[in-house]
């Protein structure tokens, strides 16, 4: 009986000794559970708020989902670290490993991350949108914007080729948005001989512009002498049209200028230079 009593006393004393530690651990677990529940609620609230804010900026759906997914992972990682620390788990090594992995991943994907940042900048600042005709002055590529993805922007050229440009390069280069406005100015040029009537040429150009219904009459129609070359006078006509009519009007006017000048006796010249050879005395 004495042995049993001694065992019971030993167990009782040990239980009494660990009661404070158990209570402390239980308290920390309860706090951690409350913190976890509160953290999950806050993360859900923040993600919904971000979703509404990005919707106001008309952010591309692909970029929006990717951005929210990355934000969700980051917030969950922070919450796990906080909860683990509250329970008493050593988080220093975990944070160090996570930071090292993030650094290594960032270095390995720095090009892709640059393109991702570029796509976010493009979608937020909106220098162009799907359907616009743009010229990338950095690469010299141009075409109609077909899609703005996470990494690349796709262009369709007038001859129906697909071109993909990295968003990082596109965001850091000068881009000409040809479709930014509803109207565009057309410049039609033609070289005529010095013996031709300049005033008549100007009159023919203006009449041609006024006869075209696609030319905007509320904007200036301007015909003038652009320059005096070594063997020709460069005439130019400037008119305004709707952006959709730009190419059609340009091609039509180039053809009409030749016909109308010929009909009015205005000779178009290619600007050739005549060289006379003389025998040396």
mmCIF file of C-alpha atoms in Angstrom, residues 1-226:
data_model
loop_
_atom_site.group_PDB
_atom_site.id
_atom_site.type_symbol
_atom_site.label_atom_id
_atom_site.label_comp_id
_atom_site.label_asym_id
_atom_site.label_seq_id
_atom_site.Cartn_x
_atom_site.Cartn_y
_atom_site.Cartn_z
ATOM 1 C CA UNK A 1 0.000 0.000 0.000
ATOM 2 C CA UNK A 2 2.868 2.320 0.782
ATOM 3 C CA UNK A 3 4.256 1.814 -2.714
ATOM 4 C CA UNK A 4 0.893 2.626 -4.314
ATOM 5 C CA UNK A 5 0.471 5.696 -2.136
ATOM 6 C CA UNK A 6 3.961 6.806 -3.075
ATOM 7 C CA UNK A 7 3.173 6.402 -6.814
ATOM 8 C CA UNK A 8 -0.079 8.301 -6.420
ATOM 9 C CA UNK A 9 1.678 11.094 -4.567
ATOM 10 C CA UNK A 10 4.345 11.317 -7.266
ATOM 11 C CA UNK A 11 1.785 11.484 -10.061
ATOM 12 C CA UNK A 12 -0.306 14.012 -8.172
ATOM 13 C CA UNK A 13 2.666 16.258 -7.482
ATOM 14 C CA UNK A 14 3.724 16.159 -11.129
ATOM 15 C CA UNK A 15 0.216 16.935 -12.298
ATOM 16 C CA UNK A 16 0.016 19.825 -9.872
ATOM 17 C CA UNK A 17 3.408 21.059 -11.168
ATOM 18 C CA UNK A 18 2.330 21.086 -14.829
ATOM 19 C CA UNK A 19 -1.077 22.624 -14.204
ATOM 20 C CA UNK A 20 0.243 26.230 -14.580
ATOM 21 C CA UNK A 21 2.051 25.306 -17.799
ATOM 22 C CA UNK A 22 -1.020 23.514 -19.115
ATOM 23 C CA UNK A 23 -3.247 26.433 -18.253
ATOM 24 C CA UNK A 24 -0.810 28.839 -19.920
ATOM 25 C CA UNK A 25 -0.642 26.674 -23.045
ATOM 26 C CA UNK A 26 -4.439 26.309 -23.139
ATOM 27 C CA UNK A 27 -4.776 30.066 -22.787
ATOM 28 C CA UNK A 28 -2.346 30.640 -25.662
ATOM 29 C CA UNK A 29 -4.188 28.083 -27.817
ATOM 30 C CA UNK A 30 -7.515 29.800 -27.162
ATOM 31 C CA UNK A 31 -6.015 33.183 -28.030
ATOM 32 C CA UNK A 32 -4.446 31.687 -31.159
ATOM 33 C CA UNK A 33 -7.800 30.200 -32.236
ATOM 34 C CA UNK A 34 -9.514 33.555 -31.706
ATOM 35 C CA UNK A 35 -6.695 35.279 -33.588
ATOM 36 C CA UNK A 36 -7.027 32.764 -36.436
ATOM 37 C CA UNK A 37 -10.780 33.293 -36.723
ATOM 38 C CA UNK A 38 -10.424 37.070 -36.550
ATOM 39 C CA UNK A 39 -7.567 36.984 -39.052
ATOM 40 C CA UNK A 40 -9.576 34.929 -41.540
ATOM 41 C CA UNK A 41 -12.424 37.417 -41.254
ATOM 42 C CA UNK A 42 -10.089 40.376 -41.792
ATOM 43 C CA UNK A 43 -8.433 38.696 -44.811
ATOM 44 C CA UNK A 44 -11.827 38.028 -46.371
ATOM 45 C CA UNK A 45 -12.838 41.648 -45.772
ATOM 46 C CA UNK A 46 -9.594 42.987 -47.284
ATOM 47 C CA UNK A 47 -9.835 40.762 -50.355
ATOM 48 C CA UNK A 48 -13.422 41.892 -50.984
ATOM 49 C CA UNK A 49 -12.334 45.519 -50.603
ATOM 50 C CA UNK A 50 -9.467 45.024 -53.056
ATOM 51 C CA UNK A 51 -11.838 43.323 -55.491
ATOM 52 C CA UNK A 52 -14.162 46.345 -55.419
ATOM 53 C CA UNK A 53 -11.312 48.845 -55.786
ATOM 54 C CA UNK A 54 -9.792 47.028 -58.763
ATOM 55 C CA UNK A 55 -13.230 46.856 -60.378
ATOM 56 C CA UNK A 56 -13.369 50.670 -60.367
ATOM 57 C CA UNK A 57 -10.115 50.774 -62.362
ATOM 58 C CA UNK A 58 -11.534 48.340 -64.967
ATOM 59 C CA UNK A 59 -8.560 46.045 -64.366
ATOM 60 C CA UNK A 60 -8.220 43.112 -66.720
ATOM 61 C CA UNK A 61 -9.874 40.015 -65.215
ATOM 62 C CA UNK A 62 -6.739 37.860 -65.581
ATOM 63 C CA UNK A 63 -4.520 40.398 -63.812
ATOM 64 C CA UNK A 64 -7.173 41.011 -61.193
ATOM 65 C CA UNK A 65 -7.459 37.330 -60.271
ATOM 66 C CA UNK A 66 -3.691 36.900 -60.219
ATOM 67 C CA UNK A 67 -3.185 39.967 -58.021
ATOM 68 C CA UNK A 68 -5.859 38.884 -55.537
ATOM 69 C CA UNK A 69 -4.437 35.344 -55.429
ATOM 70 C CA UNK A 70 -0.955 36.635 -54.619
ATOM 71 C CA UNK A 71 -2.365 38.963 -51.969
ATOM 72 C CA UNK A 72 -4.356 36.083 -50.435
ATOM 73 C CA UNK A 73 -1.240 33.883 -50.157
ATOM 74 C CA UNK A 74 0.768 36.697 -48.564
ATOM 75 C CA UNK A 75 -1.959 37.470 -46.013
ATOM 76 C CA UNK A 76 -2.385 33.798 -45.110
ATOM 77 C CA UNK A 77 1.371 33.412 -44.609
ATOM 78 C CA UNK A 78 1.434 36.419 -42.296
ATOM 79 C CA UNK A 79 -1.540 35.053 -40.337
ATOM 80 C CA UNK A 80 0.060 31.604 -39.950
ATOM 81 C CA UNK A 81 3.291 33.164 -38.659
ATOM 82 C CA UNK A 82 1.393 35.299 -36.133
ATOM 83 C CA UNK A 83 -0.735 32.397 -34.897
ATOM 84 C CA UNK A 84 2.268 30.045 -34.660
ATOM 85 C CA UNK A 85 4.182 32.625 -32.662
ATOM 86 C CA UNK A 86 1.278 33.059 -30.285
ATOM 87 C CA UNK A 87 1.097 29.315 -29.646
ATOM 88 C CA UNK A 88 4.794 29.289 -28.847
ATOM 89 C CA UNK A 89 6.234 27.774 -32.018
ATOM 90 C CA UNK A 90 9.592 29.262 -32.966
ATOM 91 C CA UNK A 91 8.971 31.257 -36.143
ATOM 92 C CA UNK A 92 12.392 32.823 -36.690
ATOM 93 C CA UNK A 93 13.742 29.935 -38.729
ATOM 94 C CA UNK A 94 10.454 29.648 -40.619
ATOM 95 C CA UNK A 95 10.522 33.327 -41.555
ATOM 96 C CA UNK A 96 14.173 33.063 -42.607
ATOM 97 C CA UNK A 97 13.474 30.080 -44.856
ATOM 98 C CA UNK A 98 10.422 31.814 -46.334
ATOM 99 C CA UNK A 99 12.388 35.001 -46.998
ATOM 100 C CA UNK A 100 15.243 33.075 -48.617
ATOM 101 C CA UNK A 101 12.843 31.141 -50.815
ATOM 102 C CA UNK A 102 11.106 34.375 -51.807
ATOM 103 C CA UNK A 103 14.430 36.000 -52.679
ATOM 104 C CA UNK A 104 15.547 33.025 -54.765
ATOM 105 C CA UNK A 105 12.201 32.915 -56.550
ATOM 106 C CA UNK A 106 12.327 36.654 -57.181
ATOM 107 C CA UNK A 107 15.811 36.452 -58.704
ATOM 108 C CA UNK A 108 14.815 33.510 -60.883
ATOM 109 C CA UNK A 109 11.675 35.234 -62.120
ATOM 110 C CA UNK A 110 12.846 38.841 -62.191
ATOM 111 C CA UNK A 111 12.100 39.108 -65.922
ATOM 112 C CA UNK A 112 8.592 37.744 -65.476
ATOM 113 C CA UNK A 113 8.010 39.914 -62.418
ATOM 114 C CA UNK A 114 9.106 42.948 -64.446
ATOM 115 C CA UNK A 115 6.568 42.026 -67.107
ATOM 116 C CA UNK A 116 3.914 41.501 -64.434
ATOM 117 C CA UNK A 117 4.630 44.950 -63.006
ATOM 118 C CA UNK A 118 4.480 46.345 -66.526
ATOM 119 C CA UNK A 119 1.081 44.782 -67.149
ATOM 120 C CA UNK A 120 -0.260 46.238 -63.891
ATOM 121 C CA UNK A 121 1.049 49.695 -64.875
ATOM 122 C CA UNK A 122 -0.529 49.399 -68.330
ATOM 123 C CA UNK A 123 -3.887 48.324 -66.924
ATOM 124 C CA UNK A 124 -3.922 51.035 -64.266
ATOM 125 C CA UNK A 125 -2.712 53.961 -66.405
ATOM 126 C CA UNK A 126 -4.461 52.666 -69.564
ATOM 127 C CA UNK A 127 -2.248 54.266 -72.260
ATOM 128 C CA UNK A 128 -4.046 51.883 -74.613
ATOM 129 C CA UNK A 129 -6.743 49.221 -74.486
ATOM 130 C CA UNK A 130 -7.874 46.199 -76.449
ATOM 131 C CA UNK A 131 -8.898 47.328 -79.941
ATOM 132 C CA UNK A 132 -6.512 50.307 -80.139
ATOM 133 C CA UNK A 133 -3.922 50.544 -82.910
ATOM 134 C CA UNK A 134 -0.545 51.263 -81.321
ATOM 135 C CA UNK A 135 3.081 51.668 -82.376
ATOM 136 C CA UNK A 136 5.803 50.513 -79.989
ATOM 137 C CA UNK A 137 8.561 53.011 -80.709
ATOM 138 C CA UNK A 138 11.032 50.881 -78.780
ATOM 139 C CA UNK A 139 10.782 47.787 -80.986
ATOM 140 C CA UNK A 140 9.184 49.414 -84.022
ATOM 141 C CA UNK A 141 6.306 46.908 -83.934
ATOM 142 C CA UNK A 142 2.753 48.079 -84.529
ATOM 143 C CA UNK A 143 -0.725 46.663 -84.769
ATOM 144 C CA UNK A 144 -4.144 46.400 -83.146
ATOM 145 C CA UNK A 145 -4.118 45.361 -79.488
ATOM 146 C CA UNK A 146 -5.706 41.935 -79.294
ATOM 147 C CA UNK A 147 -5.029 40.953 -75.674
ATOM 148 C CA UNK A 148 -3.205 42.241 -72.591
ATOM 149 C CA UNK A 149 -2.018 39.197 -70.640
ATOM 150 C CA UNK A 150 -0.027 38.922 -67.408
ATOM 151 C CA UNK A 151 3.314 38.835 -69.233
ATOM 152 C CA UNK A 152 2.717 39.864 -72.847
ATOM 153 C CA UNK A 153 0.579 42.193 -74.942
ATOM 154 C CA UNK A 154 -0.566 40.693 -78.250
ATOM 155 C CA UNK A 155 -0.855 42.795 -81.403
ATOM 156 C CA UNK A 156 -2.433 41.887 -84.734
ATOM 157 C CA UNK A 157 -0.705 43.543 -87.681
ATOM 158 C CA UNK A 158 -2.604 44.869 -90.734
ATOM 159 C CA UNK A 159 -1.422 41.793 -92.678
ATOM 160 C CA UNK A 160 -2.879 39.514 -89.972
ATOM 161 C CA UNK A 161 0.266 38.503 -88.080
ATOM 162 C CA UNK A 162 0.348 38.057 -84.314
ATOM 163 C CA UNK A 163 3.077 39.943 -82.409
ATOM 164 C CA UNK A 164 3.700 39.521 -78.656
ATOM 165 C CA UNK A 165 5.581 42.260 -76.790
ATOM 166 C CA UNK A 166 6.747 41.867 -73.146
ATOM 167 C CA UNK A 167 4.763 44.202 -70.927
ATOM 168 C CA UNK A 168 7.884 45.253 -69.024
ATOM 169 C CA UNK A 169 9.491 46.601 -72.201
ATOM 170 C CA UNK A 170 6.200 48.067 -73.403
ATOM 171 C CA UNK A 171 5.602 49.938 -70.139
ATOM 172 C CA UNK A 172 9.095 51.488 -70.307
ATOM 173 C CA UNK A 173 9.065 52.568 -73.967
ATOM 174 C CA UNK A 174 7.324 55.356 -75.847
ATOM 175 C CA UNK A 175 4.056 54.053 -77.294
ATOM 176 C CA UNK A 176 2.044 55.875 -79.948
ATOM 177 C CA UNK A 177 -1.672 55.224 -79.618
ATOM 178 C CA UNK A 178 -3.023 55.869 -83.095
ATOM 179 C CA UNK A 179 -6.600 55.173 -81.963
ATOM 180 C CA UNK A 180 -6.547 57.491 -78.967
ATOM 181 C CA UNK A 181 -8.843 60.031 -80.659
ATOM 182 C CA UNK A 182 -11.839 59.794 -82.983
ATOM 183 C CA UNK A 183 -10.252 61.908 -85.738
ATOM 184 C CA UNK A 184 -6.922 61.893 -87.578
ATOM 185 C CA UNK A 185 -5.184 64.231 -89.978
ATOM 186 C CA UNK A 186 -4.215 63.066 -93.457
ATOM 187 C CA UNK A 187 -1.315 64.561 -95.393
ATOM 188 C CA UNK A 188 -1.244 64.001 -99.165
ATOM 189 C CA UNK A 189 1.901 65.093 -101.043
ATOM 190 C CA UNK A 190 2.859 65.400 -104.692
ATOM 191 C CA UNK A 191 5.877 66.832 -106.545
ATOM 192 C CA UNK A 192 5.084 69.155 -109.476
ATOM 193 C CA UNK A 193 7.337 70.935 -111.927
ATOM 194 C CA UNK A 194 8.465 74.512 -111.336
ATOM 195 C CA UNK A 195 6.686 75.496 -114.557
ATOM 196 C CA UNK A 196 3.329 74.291 -113.176
ATOM 197 C CA UNK A 197 0.728 76.705 -111.788
ATOM 198 C CA UNK A 198 1.017 76.481 -107.981
ATOM 199 C CA UNK A 199 -2.270 78.319 -107.336
ATOM 200 C CA UNK A 200 -4.096 75.983 -109.685
ATOM 201 C CA UNK A 201 -2.570 72.982 -107.908
ATOM 202 C CA UNK A 202 -3.739 74.324 -104.543
ATOM 203 C CA UNK A 203 -7.239 74.926 -105.926
ATOM 204 C CA UNK A 204 -7.432 71.384 -107.328
ATOM 205 C CA UNK A 205 -6.386 69.894 -103.981
ATOM 206 C CA UNK A 206 -8.962 71.913 -102.021
ATOM 207 C CA UNK A 207 -11.780 71.033 -104.454
ATOM 208 C CA UNK A 208 -10.839 67.363 -104.206
ATOM 209 C CA UNK A 209 -11.046 67.531 -100.408
ATOM 210 C CA UNK A 210 -14.398 69.351 -100.415
ATOM 211 C CA UNK A 211 -15.842 66.783 -102.824
ATOM 212 C CA UNK A 212 -15.036 63.887 -100.491
ATOM 213 C CA UNK A 213 -17.882 63.296 -98.011
ATOM 214 C CA UNK A 214 -15.517 61.562 -95.574
ATOM 215 C CA UNK A 215 -13.459 64.721 -95.090
ATOM 216 C CA UNK A 216 -14.569 66.655 -91.995
ATOM 217 C CA UNK A 217 -15.655 70.076 -93.193
ATOM 218 C CA UNK A 218 -15.712 71.611 -89.715
ATOM 219 C CA UNK A 219 -11.919 71.277 -89.550
ATOM 220 C CA UNK A 220 -9.308 73.089 -91.618
ATOM 221 C CA UNK A 221 -8.655 72.004 -95.216
ATOM 222 C CA UNK A 222 -5.201 73.326 -96.000
ATOM 223 C CA UNK A 223 -3.288 73.118 -99.296
ATOM 224 C CA UNK A 224 0.187 74.671 -99.465
ATOM 225 C CA UNK A 225 3.724 74.483 -100.827
ATOM 226 C CA UNK A 226 5.636 72.241 -98.435
#
